Tab-separated table of C-alpha atoms in Angstrom:
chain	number	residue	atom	x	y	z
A	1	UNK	CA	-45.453	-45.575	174.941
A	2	UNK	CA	-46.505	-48.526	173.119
A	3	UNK	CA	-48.281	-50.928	174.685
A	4	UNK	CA	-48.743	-55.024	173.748
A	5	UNK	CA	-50.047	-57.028	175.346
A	6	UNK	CA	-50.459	-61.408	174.680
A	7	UNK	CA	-52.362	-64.318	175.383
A	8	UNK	CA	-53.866	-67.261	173.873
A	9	UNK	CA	-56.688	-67.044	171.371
A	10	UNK	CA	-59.529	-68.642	172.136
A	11	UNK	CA	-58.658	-72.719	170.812
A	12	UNK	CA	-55.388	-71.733	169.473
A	13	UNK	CA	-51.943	-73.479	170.986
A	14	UNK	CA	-49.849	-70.347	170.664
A	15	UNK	CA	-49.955	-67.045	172.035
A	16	UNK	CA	-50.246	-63.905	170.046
A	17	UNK	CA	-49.156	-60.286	170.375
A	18	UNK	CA	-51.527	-57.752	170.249
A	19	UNK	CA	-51.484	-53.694	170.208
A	20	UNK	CA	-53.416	-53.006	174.052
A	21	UNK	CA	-55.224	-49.928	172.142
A	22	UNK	CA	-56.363	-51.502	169.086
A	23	UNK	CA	-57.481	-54.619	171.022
A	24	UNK	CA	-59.551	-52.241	173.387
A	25	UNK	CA	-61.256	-50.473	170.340
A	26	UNK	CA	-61.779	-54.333	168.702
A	27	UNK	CA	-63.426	-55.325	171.890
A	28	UNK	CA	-65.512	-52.609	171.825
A	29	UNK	CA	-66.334	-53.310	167.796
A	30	UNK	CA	-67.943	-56.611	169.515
A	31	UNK	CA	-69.997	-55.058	171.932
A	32	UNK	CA	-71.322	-52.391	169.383
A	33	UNK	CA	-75.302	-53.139	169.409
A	34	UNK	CA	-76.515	-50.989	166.824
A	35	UNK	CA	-74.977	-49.689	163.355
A	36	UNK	CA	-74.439	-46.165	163.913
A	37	UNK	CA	-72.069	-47.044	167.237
A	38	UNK	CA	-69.780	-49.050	165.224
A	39	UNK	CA	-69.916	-46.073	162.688
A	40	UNK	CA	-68.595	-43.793	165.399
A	41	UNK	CA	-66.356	-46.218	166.938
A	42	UNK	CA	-64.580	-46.418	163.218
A	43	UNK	CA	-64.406	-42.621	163.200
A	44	UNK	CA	-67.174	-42.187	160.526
A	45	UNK	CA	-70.212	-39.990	160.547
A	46	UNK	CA	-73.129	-41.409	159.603
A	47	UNK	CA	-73.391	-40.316	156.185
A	48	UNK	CA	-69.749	-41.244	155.328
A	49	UNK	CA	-70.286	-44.436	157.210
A	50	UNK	CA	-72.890	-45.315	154.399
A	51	UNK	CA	-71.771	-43.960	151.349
A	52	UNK	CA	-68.121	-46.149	152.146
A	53	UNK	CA	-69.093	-49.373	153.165
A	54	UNK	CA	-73.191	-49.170	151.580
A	55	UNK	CA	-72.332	-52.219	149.314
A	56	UNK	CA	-71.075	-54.167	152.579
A	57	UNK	CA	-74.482	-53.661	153.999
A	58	UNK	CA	-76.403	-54.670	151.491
A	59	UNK	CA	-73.958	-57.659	151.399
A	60	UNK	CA	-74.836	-58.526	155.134
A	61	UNK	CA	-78.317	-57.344	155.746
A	62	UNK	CA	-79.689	-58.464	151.744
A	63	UNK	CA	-81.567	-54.806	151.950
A	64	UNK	CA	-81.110	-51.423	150.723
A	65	UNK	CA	-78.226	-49.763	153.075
A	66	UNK	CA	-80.339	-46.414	152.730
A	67	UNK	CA	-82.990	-48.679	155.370
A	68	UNK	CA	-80.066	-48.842	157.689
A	69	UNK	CA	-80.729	-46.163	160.019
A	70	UNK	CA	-77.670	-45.212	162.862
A	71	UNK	CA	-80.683	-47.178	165.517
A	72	UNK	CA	-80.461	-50.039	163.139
A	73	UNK	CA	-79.589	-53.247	165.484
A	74	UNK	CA	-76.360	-54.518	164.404
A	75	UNK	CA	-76.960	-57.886	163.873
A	76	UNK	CA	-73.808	-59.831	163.291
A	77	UNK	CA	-70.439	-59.988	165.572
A	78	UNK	CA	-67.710	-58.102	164.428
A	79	UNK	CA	-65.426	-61.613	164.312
A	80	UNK	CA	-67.683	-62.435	162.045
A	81	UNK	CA	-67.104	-59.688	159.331
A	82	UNK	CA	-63.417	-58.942	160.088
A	83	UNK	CA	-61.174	-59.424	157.145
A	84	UNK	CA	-64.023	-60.926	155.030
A	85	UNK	CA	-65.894	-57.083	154.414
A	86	UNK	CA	-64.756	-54.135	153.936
A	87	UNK	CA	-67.102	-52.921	156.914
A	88	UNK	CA	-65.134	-55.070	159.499
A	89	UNK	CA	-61.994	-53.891	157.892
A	90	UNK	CA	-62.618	-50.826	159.376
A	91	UNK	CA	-61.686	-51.504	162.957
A	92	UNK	CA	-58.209	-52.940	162.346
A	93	UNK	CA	-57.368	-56.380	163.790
A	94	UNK	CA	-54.932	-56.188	167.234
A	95	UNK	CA	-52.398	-58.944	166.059
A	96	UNK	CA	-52.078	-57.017	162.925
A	97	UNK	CA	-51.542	-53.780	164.575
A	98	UNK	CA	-49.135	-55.183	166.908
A	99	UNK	CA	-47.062	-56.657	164.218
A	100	UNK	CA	-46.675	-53.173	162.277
A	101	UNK	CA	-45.709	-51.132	165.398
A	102	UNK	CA	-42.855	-53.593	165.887
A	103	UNK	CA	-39.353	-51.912	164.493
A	104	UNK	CA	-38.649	-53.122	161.223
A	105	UNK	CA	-35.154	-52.006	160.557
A	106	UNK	CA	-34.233	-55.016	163.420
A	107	UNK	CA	-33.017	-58.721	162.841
A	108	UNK	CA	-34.632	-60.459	165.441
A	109	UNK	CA	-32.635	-63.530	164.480
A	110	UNK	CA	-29.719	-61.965	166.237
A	111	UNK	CA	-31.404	-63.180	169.749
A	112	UNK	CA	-31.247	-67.064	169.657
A	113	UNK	CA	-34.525	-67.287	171.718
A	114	UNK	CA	-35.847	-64.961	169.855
A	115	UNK	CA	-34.584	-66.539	166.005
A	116	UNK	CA	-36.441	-70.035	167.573
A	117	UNK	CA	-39.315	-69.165	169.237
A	118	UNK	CA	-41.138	-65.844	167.575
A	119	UNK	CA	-42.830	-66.516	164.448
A	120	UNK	CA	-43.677	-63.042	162.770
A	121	UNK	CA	-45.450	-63.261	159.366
A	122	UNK	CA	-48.567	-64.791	157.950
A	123	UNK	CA	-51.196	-66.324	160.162
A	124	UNK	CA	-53.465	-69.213	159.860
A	125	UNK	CA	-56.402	-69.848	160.543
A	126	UNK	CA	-57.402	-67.109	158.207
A	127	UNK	CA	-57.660	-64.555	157.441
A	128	UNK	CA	-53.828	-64.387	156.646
A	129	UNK	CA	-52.778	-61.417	158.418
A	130	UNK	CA	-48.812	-60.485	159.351
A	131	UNK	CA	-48.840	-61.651	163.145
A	132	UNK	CA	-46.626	-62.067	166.307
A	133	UNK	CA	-46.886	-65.517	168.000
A	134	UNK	CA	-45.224	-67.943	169.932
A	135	UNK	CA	-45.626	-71.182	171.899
A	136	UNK	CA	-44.226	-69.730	175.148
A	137	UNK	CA	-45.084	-66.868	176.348
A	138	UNK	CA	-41.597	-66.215	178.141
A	139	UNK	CA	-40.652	-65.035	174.721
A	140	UNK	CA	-42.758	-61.922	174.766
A	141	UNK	CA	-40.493	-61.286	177.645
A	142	UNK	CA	-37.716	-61.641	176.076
A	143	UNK	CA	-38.762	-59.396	172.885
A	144	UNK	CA	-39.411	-56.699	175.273
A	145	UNK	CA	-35.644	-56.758	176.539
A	146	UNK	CA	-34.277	-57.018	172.976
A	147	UNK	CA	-36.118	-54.268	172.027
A	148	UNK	CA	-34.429	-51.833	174.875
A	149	UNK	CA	-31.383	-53.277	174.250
A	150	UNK	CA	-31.762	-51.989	170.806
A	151	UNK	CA	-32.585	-48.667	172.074
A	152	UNK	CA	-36.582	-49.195	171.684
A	153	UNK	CA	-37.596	-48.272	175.481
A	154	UNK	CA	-40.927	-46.951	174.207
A	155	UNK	CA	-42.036	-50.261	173.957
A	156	UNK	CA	-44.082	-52.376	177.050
A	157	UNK	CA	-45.642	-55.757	176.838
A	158	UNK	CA	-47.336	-57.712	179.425
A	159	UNK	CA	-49.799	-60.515	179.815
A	160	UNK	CA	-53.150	-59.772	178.374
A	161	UNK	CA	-55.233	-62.980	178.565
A	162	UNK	CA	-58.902	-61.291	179.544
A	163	UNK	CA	-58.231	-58.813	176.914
A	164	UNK	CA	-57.194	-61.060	173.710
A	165	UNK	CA	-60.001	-63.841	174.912
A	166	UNK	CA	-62.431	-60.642	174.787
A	167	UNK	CA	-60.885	-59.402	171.281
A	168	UNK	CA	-61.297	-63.319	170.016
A	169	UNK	CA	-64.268	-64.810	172.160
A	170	UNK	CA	-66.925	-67.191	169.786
A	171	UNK	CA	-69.925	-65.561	170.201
């Protein structure tokens, strides 16, 4: 089963699909206090963890990444690195996620609610990801039933606001 879930972004007017697991694993990025727990939460041992993303260290922390121990306070948020270092890129983004598990062989224009109100491409603010957003949420609704109609009943999506304000929160 896929699961999506939407809300509003933190100071954003529209709301914004989101895969439920990769939003879980990108609120967890946020909460990750030291270096080596973002490692593992990326699916990286340590060593790999270093040799792949040593340069974005040094970018962030202006020291040798061979200081950077797996205790090593992590010192920035995640929001803060995503899509601007290859070391946030790690933990993908839940808007972007959501808009690749969406079936791509469909013409969502066929459903007039669906041809007016979801926007799926390019996002802004930056950075310019592929996302799935609306102004009313109703439509989220309404993607869910075209998508069983179309024979896509693997496919849930519900209200998410705690979790996408978590994902998205200023720190």
């Amino acid at each position: 089963m896929t699961e999506l879930v939407y809300g509003q972004i933190p100071g954003w007017d529209e709301y914004s699909l989101l895969d439920k697991e990769a939003a879980e694993t990108q609120r967890q990025a946020r909460d990750c206090s030291t270096w080596g727990e973002y490692a593992r939460l990326a699916g990286l041992d340590w060593d790999t963890f270093v040799e792949e993303c040593g340069q974005s260290l040094r970018d962030l922390r202006g020291d040798d990444a061979a200081a950077v121990t797996p205790e090593t306070p992590m010192e920035v948020d995640w929001t803060s690195i995503a899509g601007s270092h290859l070391i946030g890129d790690l933990i993908q983004d839940a808007r972007l996620a959501a808009s690749e598990k969406l079936p791509s062989d469909l013409d969502y224009s066929e459903d007039p609610v669906l041809e007016s109100d979801l926007q799926i491409g390019g996002s802004s603010p930056g950075p310019n990801i592929s996302t799935v957003r609306t102004t009313d949420p109703d439509t989220f609704t309404r993607l869910e039933s075209f998508l069983h109609e179309k024979g896509y009943d693997d496919f849930s999506i519900s209200e998410g606001q705690d979790l996408v304000s978590a994902c998205y929160q200023s720190s």
